C-alpha positions as a Markdown table, in Angstrom:
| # | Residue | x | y | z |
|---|---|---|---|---|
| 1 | Unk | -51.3 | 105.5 | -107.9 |
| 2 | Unk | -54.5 | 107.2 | -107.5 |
| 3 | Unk | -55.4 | 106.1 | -103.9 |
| 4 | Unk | -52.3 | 108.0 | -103.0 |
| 5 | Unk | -52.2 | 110.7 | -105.6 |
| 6 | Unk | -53.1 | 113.3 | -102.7 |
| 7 | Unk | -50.2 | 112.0 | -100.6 |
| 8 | Unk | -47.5 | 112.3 | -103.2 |
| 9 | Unk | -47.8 | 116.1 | -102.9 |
| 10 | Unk | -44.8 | 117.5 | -101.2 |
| 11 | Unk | -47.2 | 119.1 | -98.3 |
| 12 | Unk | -46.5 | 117.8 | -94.9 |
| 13 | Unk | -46.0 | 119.0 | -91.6 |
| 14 | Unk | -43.2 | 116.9 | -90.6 |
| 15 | Unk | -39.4 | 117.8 | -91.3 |
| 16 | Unk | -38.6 | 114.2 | -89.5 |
| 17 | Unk | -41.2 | 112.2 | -87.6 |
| 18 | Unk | -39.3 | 109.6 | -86.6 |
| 19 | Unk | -37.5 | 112.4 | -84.2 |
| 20 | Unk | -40.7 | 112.1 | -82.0 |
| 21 | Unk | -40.4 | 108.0 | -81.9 |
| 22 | Unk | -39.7 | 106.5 | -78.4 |
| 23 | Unk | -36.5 | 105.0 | -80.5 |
| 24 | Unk | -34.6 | 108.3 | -81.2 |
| 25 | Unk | -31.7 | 108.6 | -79.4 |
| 26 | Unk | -31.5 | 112.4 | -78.8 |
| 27 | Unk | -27.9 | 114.1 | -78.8 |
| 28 | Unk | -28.8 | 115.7 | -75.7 |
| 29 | Unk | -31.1 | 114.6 | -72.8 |
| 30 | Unk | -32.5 | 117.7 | -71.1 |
| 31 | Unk | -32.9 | 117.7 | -67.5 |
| 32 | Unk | -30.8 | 114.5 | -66.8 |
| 33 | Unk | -27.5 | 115.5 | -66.4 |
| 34 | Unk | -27.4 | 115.2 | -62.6 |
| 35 | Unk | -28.7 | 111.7 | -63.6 |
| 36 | Unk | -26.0 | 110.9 | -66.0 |
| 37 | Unk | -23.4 | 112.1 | -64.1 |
| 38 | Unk | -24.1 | 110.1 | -61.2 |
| 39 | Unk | -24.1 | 106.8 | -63.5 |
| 40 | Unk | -20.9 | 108.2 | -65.0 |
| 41 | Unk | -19.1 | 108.2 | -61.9 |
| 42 | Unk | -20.5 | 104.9 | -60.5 |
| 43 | Unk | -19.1 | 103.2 | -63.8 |
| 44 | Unk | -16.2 | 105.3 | -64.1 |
| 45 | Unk | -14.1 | 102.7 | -62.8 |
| 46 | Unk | -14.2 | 100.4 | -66.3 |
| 47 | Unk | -11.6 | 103.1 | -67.3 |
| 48 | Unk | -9.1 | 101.6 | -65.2 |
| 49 | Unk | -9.9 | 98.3 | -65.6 |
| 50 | Unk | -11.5 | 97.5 | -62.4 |
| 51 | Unk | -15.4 | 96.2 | -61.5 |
| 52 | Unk | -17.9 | 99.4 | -60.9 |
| 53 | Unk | -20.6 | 98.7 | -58.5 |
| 54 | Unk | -24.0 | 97.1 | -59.7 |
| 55 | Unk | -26.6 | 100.0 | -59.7 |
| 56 | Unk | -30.4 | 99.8 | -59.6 |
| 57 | Unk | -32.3 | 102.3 | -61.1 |
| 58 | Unk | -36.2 | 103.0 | -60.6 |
| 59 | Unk | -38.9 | 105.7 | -62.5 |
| 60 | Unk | -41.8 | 105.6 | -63.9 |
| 61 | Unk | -42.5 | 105.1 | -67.2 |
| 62 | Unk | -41.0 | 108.4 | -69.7 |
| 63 | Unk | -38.4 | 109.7 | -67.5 |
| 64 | Unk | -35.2 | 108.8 | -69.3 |
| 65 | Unk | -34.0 | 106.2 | -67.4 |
| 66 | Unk | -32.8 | 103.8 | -70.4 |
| 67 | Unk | -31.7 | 107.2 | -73.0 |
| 68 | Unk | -29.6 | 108.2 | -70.2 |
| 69 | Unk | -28.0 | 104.5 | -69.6 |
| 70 | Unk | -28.0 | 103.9 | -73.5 |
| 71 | Unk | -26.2 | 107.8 | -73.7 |
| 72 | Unk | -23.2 | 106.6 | -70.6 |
| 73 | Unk | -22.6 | 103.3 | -71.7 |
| 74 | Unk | -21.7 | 105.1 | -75.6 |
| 75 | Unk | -19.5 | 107.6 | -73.9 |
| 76 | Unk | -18.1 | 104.8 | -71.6 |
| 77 | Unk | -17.1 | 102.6 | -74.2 |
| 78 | Unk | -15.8 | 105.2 | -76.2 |
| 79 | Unk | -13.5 | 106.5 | -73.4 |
| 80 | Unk | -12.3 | 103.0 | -72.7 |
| 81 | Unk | -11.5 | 102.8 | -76.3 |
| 82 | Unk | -9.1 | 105.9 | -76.1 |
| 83 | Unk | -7.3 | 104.5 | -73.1 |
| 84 | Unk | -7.2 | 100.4 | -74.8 |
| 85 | Unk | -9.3 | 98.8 | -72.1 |
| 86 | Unk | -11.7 | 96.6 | -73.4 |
| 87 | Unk | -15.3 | 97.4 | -72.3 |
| 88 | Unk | -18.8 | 96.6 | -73.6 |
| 89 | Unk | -22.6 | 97.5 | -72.6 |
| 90 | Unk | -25.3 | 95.2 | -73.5 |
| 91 | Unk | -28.5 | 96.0 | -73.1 |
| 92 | Unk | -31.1 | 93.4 | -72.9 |
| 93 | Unk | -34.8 | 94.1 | -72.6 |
| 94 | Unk | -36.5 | 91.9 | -70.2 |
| 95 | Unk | -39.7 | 92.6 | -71.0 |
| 96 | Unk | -38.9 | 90.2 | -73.9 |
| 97 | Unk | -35.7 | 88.1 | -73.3 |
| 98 | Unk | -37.6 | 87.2 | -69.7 |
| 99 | Unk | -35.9 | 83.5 | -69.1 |
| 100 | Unk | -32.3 | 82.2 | -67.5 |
| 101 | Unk | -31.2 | 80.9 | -70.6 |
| 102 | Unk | -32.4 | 83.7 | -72.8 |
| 103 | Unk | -30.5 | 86.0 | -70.9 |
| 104 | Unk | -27.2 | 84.0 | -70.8 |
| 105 | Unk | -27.4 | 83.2 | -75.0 |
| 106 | Unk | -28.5 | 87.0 | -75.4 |
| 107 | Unk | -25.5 | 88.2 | -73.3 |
| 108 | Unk | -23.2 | 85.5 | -75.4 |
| 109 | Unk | -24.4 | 86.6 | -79.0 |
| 110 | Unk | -24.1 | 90.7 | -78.1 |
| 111 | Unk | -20.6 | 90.4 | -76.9 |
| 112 | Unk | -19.6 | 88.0 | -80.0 |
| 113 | Unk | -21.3 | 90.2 | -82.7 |
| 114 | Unk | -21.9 | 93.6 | -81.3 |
| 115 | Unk | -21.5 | 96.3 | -83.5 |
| 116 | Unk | -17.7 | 96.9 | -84.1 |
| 117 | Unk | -16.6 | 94.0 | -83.2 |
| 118 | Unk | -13.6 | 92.2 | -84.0 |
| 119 | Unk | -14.1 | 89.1 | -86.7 |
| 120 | Unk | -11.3 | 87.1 | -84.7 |
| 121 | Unk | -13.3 | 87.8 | -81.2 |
| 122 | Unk | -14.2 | 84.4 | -79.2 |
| 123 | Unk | -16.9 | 82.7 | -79.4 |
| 124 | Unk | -19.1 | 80.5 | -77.7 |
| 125 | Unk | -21.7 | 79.3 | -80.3 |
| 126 | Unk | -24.6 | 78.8 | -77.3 |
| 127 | Unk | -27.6 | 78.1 | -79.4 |
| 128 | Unk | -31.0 | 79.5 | -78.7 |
| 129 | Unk | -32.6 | 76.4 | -77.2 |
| 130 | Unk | -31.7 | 72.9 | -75.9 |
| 131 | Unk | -28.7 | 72.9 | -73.4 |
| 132 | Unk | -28.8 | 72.9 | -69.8 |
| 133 | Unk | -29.0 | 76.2 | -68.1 |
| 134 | Unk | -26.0 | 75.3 | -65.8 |
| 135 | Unk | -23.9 | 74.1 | -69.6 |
| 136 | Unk | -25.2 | 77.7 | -71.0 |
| 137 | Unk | -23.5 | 79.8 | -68.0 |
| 138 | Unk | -20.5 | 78.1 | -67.9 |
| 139 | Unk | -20.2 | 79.0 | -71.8 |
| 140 | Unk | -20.7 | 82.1 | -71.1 |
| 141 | Unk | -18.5 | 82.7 | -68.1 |
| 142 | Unk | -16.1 | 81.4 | -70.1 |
| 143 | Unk | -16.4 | 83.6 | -73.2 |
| 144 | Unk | -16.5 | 86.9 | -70.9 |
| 145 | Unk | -13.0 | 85.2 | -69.7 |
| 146 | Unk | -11.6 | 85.0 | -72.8 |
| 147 | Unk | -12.6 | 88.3 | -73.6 |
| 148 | Unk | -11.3 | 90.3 | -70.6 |
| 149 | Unk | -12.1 | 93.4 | -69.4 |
| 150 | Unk | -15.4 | 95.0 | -68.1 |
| 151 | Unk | -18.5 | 94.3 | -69.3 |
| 152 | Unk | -21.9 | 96.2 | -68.3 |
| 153 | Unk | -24.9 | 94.3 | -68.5 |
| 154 | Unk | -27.9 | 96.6 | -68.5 |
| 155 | Unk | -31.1 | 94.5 | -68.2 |
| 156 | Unk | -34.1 | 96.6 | -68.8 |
| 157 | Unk | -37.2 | 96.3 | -67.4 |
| 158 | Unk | -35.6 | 94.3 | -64.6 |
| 159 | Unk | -38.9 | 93.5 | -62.9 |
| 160 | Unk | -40.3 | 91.6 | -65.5 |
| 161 | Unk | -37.5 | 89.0 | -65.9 |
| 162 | Unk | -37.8 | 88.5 | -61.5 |
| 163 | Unk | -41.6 | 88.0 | -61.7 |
| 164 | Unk | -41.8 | 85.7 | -64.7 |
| 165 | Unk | -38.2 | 83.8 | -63.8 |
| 166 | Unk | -37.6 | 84.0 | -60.4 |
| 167 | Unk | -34.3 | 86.0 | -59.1 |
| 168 | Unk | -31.7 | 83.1 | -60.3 |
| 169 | Unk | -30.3 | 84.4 | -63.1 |
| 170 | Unk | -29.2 | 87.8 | -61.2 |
| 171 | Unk | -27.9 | 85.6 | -57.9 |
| 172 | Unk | -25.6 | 84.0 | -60.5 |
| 173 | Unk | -24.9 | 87.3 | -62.8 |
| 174 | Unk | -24.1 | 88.9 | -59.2 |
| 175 | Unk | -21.5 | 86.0 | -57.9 |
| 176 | Unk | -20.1 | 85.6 | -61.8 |
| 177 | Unk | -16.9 | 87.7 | -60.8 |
| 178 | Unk | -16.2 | 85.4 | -58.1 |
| 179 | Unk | -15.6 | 83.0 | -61.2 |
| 180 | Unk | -13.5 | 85.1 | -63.4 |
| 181 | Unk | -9.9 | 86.1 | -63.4 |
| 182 | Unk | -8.9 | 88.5 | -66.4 |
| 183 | Unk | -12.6 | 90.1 | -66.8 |
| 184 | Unk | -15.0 | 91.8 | -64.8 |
| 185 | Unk | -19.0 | 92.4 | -65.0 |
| 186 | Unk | -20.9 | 95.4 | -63.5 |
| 187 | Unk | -25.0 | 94.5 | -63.3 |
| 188 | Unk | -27.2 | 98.0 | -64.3 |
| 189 | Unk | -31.2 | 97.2 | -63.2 |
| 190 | Unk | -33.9 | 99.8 | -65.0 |
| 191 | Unk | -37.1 | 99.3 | -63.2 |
| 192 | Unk | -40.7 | 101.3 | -63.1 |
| 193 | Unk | -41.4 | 99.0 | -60.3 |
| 194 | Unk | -40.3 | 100.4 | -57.0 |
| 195 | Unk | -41.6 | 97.8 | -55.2 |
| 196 | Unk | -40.2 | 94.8 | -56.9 |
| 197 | Unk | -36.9 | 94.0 | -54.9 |
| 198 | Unk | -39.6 | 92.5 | -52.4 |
| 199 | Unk | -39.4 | 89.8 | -54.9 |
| 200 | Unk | -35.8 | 89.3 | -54.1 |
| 201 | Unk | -33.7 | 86.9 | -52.2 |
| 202 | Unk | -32.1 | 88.7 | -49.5 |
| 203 | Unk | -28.3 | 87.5 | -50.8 |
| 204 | Unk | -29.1 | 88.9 | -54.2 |
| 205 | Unk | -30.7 | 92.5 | -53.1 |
| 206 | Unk | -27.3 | 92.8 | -50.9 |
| 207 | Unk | -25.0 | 92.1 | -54.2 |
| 208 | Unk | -27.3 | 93.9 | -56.8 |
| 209 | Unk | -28.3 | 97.1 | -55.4 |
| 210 | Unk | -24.7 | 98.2 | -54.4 |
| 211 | Unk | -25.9 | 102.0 | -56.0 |
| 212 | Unk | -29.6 | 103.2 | -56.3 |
| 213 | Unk | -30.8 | 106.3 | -58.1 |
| 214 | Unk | -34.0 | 107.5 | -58.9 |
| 215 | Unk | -35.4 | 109.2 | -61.9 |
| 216 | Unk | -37.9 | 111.9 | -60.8 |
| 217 | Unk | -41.0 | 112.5 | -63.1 |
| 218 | Unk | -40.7 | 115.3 | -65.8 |
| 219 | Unk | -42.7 | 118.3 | -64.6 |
| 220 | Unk | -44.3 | 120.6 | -67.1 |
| 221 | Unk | -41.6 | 123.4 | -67.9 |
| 222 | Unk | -39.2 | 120.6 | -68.2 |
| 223 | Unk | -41.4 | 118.7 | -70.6 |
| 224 | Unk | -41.5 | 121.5 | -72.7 |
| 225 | Unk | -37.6 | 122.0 | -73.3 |
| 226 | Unk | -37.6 | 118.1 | -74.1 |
| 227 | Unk | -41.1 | 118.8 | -76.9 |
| 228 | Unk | -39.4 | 121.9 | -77.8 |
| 229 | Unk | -35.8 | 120.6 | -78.8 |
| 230 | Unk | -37.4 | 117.2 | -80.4 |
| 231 | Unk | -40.2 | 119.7 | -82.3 |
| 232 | Unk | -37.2 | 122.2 | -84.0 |
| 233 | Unk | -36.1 | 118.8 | -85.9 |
| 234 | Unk | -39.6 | 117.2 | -86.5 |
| 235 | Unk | -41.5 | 120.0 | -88.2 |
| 236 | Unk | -41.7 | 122.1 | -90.7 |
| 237 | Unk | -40.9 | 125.8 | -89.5 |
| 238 | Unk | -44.4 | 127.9 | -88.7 |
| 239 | Unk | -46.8 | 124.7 | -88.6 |
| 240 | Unk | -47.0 | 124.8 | -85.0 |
| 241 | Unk | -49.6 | 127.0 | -82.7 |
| 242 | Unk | -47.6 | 128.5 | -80.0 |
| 243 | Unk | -50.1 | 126.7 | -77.1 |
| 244 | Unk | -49.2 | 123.5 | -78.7 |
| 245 | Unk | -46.3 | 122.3 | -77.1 |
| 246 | Unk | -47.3 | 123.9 | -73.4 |
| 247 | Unk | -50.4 | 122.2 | -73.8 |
| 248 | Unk | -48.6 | 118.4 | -74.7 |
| 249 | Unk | -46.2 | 119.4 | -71.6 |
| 250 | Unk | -49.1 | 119.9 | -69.2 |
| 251 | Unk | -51.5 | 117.3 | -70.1 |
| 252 | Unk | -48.5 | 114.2 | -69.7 |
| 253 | Unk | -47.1 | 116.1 | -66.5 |
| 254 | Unk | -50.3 | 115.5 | -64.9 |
| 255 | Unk | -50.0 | 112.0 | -65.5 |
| 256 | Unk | -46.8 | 111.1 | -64.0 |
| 257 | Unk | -45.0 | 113.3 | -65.9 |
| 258 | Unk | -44.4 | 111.1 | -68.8 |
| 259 | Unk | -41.6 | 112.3 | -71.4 |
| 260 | Unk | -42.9 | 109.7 | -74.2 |
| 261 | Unk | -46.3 | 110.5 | -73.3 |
| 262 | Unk | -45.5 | 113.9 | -74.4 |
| 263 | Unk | -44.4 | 113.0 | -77.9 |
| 264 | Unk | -46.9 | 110.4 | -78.5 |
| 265 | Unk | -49.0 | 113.3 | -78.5 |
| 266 | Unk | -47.4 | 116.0 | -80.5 |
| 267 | Unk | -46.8 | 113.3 | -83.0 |
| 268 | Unk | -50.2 | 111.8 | -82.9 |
| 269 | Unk | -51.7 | 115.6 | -82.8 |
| 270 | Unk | -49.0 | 116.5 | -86.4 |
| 271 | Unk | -50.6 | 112.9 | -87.9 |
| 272 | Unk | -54.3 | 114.0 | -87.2 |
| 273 | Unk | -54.1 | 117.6 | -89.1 |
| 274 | Unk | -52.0 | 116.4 | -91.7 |
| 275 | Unk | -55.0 | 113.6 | -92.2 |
| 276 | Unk | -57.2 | 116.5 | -92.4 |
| 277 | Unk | -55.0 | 119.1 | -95.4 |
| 278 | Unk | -55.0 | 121.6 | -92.2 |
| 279 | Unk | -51.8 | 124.3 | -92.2 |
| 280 | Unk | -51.1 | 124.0 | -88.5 |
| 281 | Unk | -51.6 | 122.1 | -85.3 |
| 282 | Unk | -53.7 | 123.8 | -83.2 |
| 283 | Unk | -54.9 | 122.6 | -79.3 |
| 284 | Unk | -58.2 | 121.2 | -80.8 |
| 285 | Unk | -55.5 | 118.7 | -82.3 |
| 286 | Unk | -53.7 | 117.7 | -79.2 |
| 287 | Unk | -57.1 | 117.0 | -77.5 |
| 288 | Unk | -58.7 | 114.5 | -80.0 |
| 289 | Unk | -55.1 | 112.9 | -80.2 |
| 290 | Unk | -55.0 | 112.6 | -76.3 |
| 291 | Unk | -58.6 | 110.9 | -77.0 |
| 292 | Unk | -57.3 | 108.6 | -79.6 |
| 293 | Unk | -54.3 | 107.3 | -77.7 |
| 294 | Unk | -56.0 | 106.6 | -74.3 |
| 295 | Unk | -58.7 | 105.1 | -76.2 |
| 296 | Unk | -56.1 | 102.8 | -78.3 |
| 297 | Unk | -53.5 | 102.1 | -75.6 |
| 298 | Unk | -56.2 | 101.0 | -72.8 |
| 299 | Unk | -57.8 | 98.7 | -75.2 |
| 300 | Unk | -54.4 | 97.2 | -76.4 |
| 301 | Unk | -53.3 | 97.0 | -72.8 |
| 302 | Unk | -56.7 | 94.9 | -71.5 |
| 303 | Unk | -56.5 | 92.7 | -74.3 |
| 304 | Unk | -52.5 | 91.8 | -73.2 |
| 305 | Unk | -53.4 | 91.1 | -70.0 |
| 306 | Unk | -53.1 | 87.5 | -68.5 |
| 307 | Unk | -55.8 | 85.9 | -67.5 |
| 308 | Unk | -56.2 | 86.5 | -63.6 |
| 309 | Unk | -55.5 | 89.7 | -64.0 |
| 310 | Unk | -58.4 | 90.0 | -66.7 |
| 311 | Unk | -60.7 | 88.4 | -64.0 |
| 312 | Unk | -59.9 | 90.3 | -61.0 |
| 313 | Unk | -60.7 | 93.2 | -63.7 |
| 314 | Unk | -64.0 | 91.5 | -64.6 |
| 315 | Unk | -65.0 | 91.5 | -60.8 |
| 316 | Unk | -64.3 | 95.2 | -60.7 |
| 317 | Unk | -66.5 | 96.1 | -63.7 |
| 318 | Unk | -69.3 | 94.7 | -61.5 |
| 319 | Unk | -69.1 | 97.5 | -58.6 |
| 320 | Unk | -70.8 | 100.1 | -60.9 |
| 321 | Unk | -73.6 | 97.5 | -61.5 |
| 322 | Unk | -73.7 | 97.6 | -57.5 |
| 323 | Unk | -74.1 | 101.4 | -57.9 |
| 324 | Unk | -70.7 | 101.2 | -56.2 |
| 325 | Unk | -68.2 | 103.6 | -57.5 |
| 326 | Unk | -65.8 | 103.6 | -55.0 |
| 327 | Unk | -64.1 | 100.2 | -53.8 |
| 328 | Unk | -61.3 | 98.4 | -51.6 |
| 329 | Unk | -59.3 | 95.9 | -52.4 |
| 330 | Unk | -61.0 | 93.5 | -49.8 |
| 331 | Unk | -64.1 | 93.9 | -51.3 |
| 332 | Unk | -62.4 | 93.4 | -54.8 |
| 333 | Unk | -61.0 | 90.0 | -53.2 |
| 334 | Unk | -64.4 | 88.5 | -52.3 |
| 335 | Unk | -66.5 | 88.9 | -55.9 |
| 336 | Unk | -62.8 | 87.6 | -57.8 |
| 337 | Unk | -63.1 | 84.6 | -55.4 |
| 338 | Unk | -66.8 | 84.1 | -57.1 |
| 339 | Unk | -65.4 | 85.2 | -60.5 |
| 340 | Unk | -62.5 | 83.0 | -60.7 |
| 341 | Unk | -64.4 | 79.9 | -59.1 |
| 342 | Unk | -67.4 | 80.9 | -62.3 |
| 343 | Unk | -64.4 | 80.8 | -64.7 |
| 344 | Unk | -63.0 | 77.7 | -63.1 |
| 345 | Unk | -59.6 | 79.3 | -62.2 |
| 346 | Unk | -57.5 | 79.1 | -59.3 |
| 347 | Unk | -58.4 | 81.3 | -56.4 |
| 348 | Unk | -55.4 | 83.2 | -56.1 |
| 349 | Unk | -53.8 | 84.6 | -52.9 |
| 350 | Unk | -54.9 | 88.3 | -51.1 |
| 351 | Unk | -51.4 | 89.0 | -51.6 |
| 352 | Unk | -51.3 | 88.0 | -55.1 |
| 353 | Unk | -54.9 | 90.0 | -55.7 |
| 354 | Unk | -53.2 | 93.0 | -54.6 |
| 355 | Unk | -50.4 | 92.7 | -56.6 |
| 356 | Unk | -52.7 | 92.9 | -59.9 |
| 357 | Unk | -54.2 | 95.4 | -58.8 |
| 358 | Unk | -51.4 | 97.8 | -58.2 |
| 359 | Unk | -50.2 | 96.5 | -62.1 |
| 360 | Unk | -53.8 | 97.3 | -63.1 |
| 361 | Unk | -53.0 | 101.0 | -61.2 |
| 362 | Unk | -50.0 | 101.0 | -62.9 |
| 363 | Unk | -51.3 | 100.6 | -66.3 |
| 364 | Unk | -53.8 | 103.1 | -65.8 |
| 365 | Unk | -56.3 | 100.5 | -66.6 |
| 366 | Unk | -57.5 | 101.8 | -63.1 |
| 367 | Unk | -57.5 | 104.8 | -60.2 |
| 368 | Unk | -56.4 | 104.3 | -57.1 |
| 369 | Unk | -55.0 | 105.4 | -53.7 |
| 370 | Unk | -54.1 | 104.5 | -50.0 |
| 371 | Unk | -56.5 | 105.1 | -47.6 |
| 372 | Unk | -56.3 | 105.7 | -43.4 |
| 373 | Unk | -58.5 | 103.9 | -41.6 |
| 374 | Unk | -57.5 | 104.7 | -38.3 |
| 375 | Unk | -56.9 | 101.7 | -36.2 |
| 376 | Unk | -58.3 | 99.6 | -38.7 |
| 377 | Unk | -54.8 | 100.1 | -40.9 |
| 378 | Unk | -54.8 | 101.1 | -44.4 |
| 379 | Unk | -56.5 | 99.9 | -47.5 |
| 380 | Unk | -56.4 | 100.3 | -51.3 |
| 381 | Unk | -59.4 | 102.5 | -53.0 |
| 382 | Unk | -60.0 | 102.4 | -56.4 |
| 383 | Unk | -62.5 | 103.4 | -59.4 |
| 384 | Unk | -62.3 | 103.4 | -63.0 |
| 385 | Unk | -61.6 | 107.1 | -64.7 |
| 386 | Unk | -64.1 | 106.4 | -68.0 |
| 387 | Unk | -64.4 | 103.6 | -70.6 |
| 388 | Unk | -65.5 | 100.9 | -68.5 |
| 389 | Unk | -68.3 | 99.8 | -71.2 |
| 390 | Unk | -65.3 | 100.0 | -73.6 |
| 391 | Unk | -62.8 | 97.6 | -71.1 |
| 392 | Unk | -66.0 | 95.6 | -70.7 |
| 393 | Unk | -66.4 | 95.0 | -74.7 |
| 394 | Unk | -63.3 | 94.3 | -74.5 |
| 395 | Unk | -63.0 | 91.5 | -72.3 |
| 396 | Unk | -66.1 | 89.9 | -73.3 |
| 397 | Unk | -64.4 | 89.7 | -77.0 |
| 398 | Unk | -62.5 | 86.7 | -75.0 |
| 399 | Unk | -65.1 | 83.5 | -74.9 |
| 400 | Unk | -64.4 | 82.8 | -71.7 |
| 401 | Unk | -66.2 | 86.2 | -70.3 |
| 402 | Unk | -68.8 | 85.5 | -72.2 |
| 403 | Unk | -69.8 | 82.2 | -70.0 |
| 404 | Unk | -73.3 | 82.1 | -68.7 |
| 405 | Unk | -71.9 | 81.3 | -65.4 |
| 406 | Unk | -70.1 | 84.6 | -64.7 |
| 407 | Unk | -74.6 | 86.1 | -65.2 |
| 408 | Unk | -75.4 | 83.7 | -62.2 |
| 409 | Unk | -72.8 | 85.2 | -59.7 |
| 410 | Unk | -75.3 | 86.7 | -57.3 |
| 411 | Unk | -74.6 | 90.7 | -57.0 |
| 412 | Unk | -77.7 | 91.5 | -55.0 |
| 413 | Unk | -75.7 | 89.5 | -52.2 |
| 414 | Unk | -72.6 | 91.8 | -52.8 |
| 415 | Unk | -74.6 | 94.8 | -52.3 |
| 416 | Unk | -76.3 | 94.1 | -49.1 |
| 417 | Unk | -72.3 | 92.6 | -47.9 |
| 418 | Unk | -70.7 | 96.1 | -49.0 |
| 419 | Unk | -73.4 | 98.1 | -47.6 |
């Protein structure tokens, strides 16, 4: 007891913490309602019983996208309910149910056990592994038949299951009506990837993005209704300096605008002065927690990454040695071709190159922008912010960048080429 004796005193900050979690389903979504109501009346067709168009919907990272399908498909379900039309949203994150068959025995075991449902519902007892994929879709096709109705399959982070799986399992979710009689299914993609229908078969982009909306980036004032109405329920009254929240609002608008960026920090910045027995957060607060979370989530996010993206990073790390801040994509193609051949990997494509390194932008891991270059077309620079010693360490806590071939890769050569 008396390694926590100080914490048992009734003294903290927080009313509710877990209010500020990415996981707390707000009540009310500020700034969103043109958002919802646009989903609203794409899927307001379930209430009669009849198939709503598939809908694709892109934003960056923090901008409400899955809180304002999650909020919809409640109220949808709800208003079916009071009209006796069976309907049901699933929502699947792709990000981790990222195969065919996952998807199909996911889909399966959320109709059959999803919360309120009936103990006499049908079932299809798909297990987790060990049928063929074709066996696993039939079951399920027939299932959603026996069922009836509508049923809204909402696969988050849509871009993830396309680049690991290919873009079979949404050709046959898109042609699955074509199978069923008594029961219809509506397809709802949540991207941050705007780019990744380029992965796409032409037959499945025509089927699945029937309806597109975007989700615009939070700006500042906006950010600060959303830290304002989350803050009333997760503190304790008067423990907050009145620059706090302004100051959370316009440090994540400047990166993208970022709505769980926002709480991460007023969270973070309430953990960090209730570590230290202060009274009240104060801006000195916010800006060692905005210190603490880059720090933590770039390192967590290099040590994820696969392994020719982790190269293609290694090869950027060696432009400062080249006294190089600034560099393109082409030259970032040439020294991975001498990293990955040092490392023993296979060279991978320009196009492929690129890719990473837009995911690398993405992830912040990295800065970058387009450039003009006249009639010489466009190209890719990019830089690193800070931290490279710290991305560096990181990598090299892997063996493989620790190989004495990657110290014989000969940058003087680089230099005089990029000159």
């Amino acid at each position: 007891m008396g390694l926590f004796q100080k914490y048992l005193k009734d003294r903290s900050i927080f009313k509710n913490r877990e209010v500020l979690r990415h996981s707390y389903r707000p009540h009310i979504l500020p700034h969103r309602k043109e958002q919802m109501d646009t989903i609203a009346s794409i899927l307001a067709p379930s209430i009669r019983n009849e198939t709503p168009s598939n809908i694709l919907i892109y934003g960056k990272t923090g901008t409400g996208k899955t809180a304002s399908v999650r909020y919809v498909g409640a109220e949808l379900e709800k208003a079916c309910g009071s009209v006796g039309v069976e309907c049901n949203v699933v929502h699947l994150n792709c990000e981790i149910i990222d195969t065919q068959y996952r998807v199909f025995a996911q889909i399966a075991t959320l109709l059959e056990d999803g919360e309120g449902r009936s103990s006499d519902r049908p079932r299809s007892n798909i297990p987790m592994t060990g049928w063929p994929t074709d066996q696993v879709y039939t079951e399920l096709k027939n299932l959603i038949e026996a069922i009836g109705g509508v049923h809204i399959v909402v696969l988050d982070e849509i871009d993830k299951l396309v680049k690991k799986s290919g873009d079979e399992t949404l050709y046959n979710l898109s042609r699955i009506n074509s199978e069923l009689k008594k029961a219809k299914v509506c397809i709802v993609g949540i991207s941050n990837d705007l780019l990744f229908t380029s992965y796409l078969d032409h037959r499945v982009l025509s089927s699945l993005s029937e309806e597109e909306i975007v989700f615009p980036p939070y700006n500042a004032p906006q950010l600060v209704d959303i830290l304002q109405q989350r803050a009333d329920y997760a503190f304790n009254e008067g423990v907050l300096d009145e620059n706090v929240i302004p100051l959370c609002a316009a440090l994540a608008a400047q990166e993208h605008g970022d709505a769980r960026r926002a709480l991460d920090l007023l969270r973070v910045s309430g953990e960090l002065t209730e570590r230290k027995n202060a009274e009240i957060v104060t801006e000195k607060h916010v800006r060692e927690a905005r210190n603490k979370i880059e720090a933590d989530s770039l390192i967590e996010c290099v040590k994820t990454l696969p392994t020719q993206s982790k190269a293609v990073l290694y090869a950027m790390l060696l432009f400062p040695e080249m006294d190089k801040q600034v560099f393109t994509s082409g030259e970032v193609v040439q020294v991975y071709r001498d990293v990955a051949l040092a490392l023993d990997l296979d060279v991978l494509t320009h196009r492929r190159i690129t890719d990473l390194i837009s995911e690398l932008d993405m992830l912040g891991v990295i800065k970058a922008r387009l450039v003009s270059r006249g009639r010489y077309g466009r190209t890719k620079e990019m830089w690193f912010g800070a931290r490279t010693k710290k991305i560096l360490e990181t990598l090299q806590q892997e063996d493989r960048f620790t190989d004495e071939r990657l110290n014989q890769i000969d940058i003087s050569r680089f230099k005089t080429l990029f000159r």
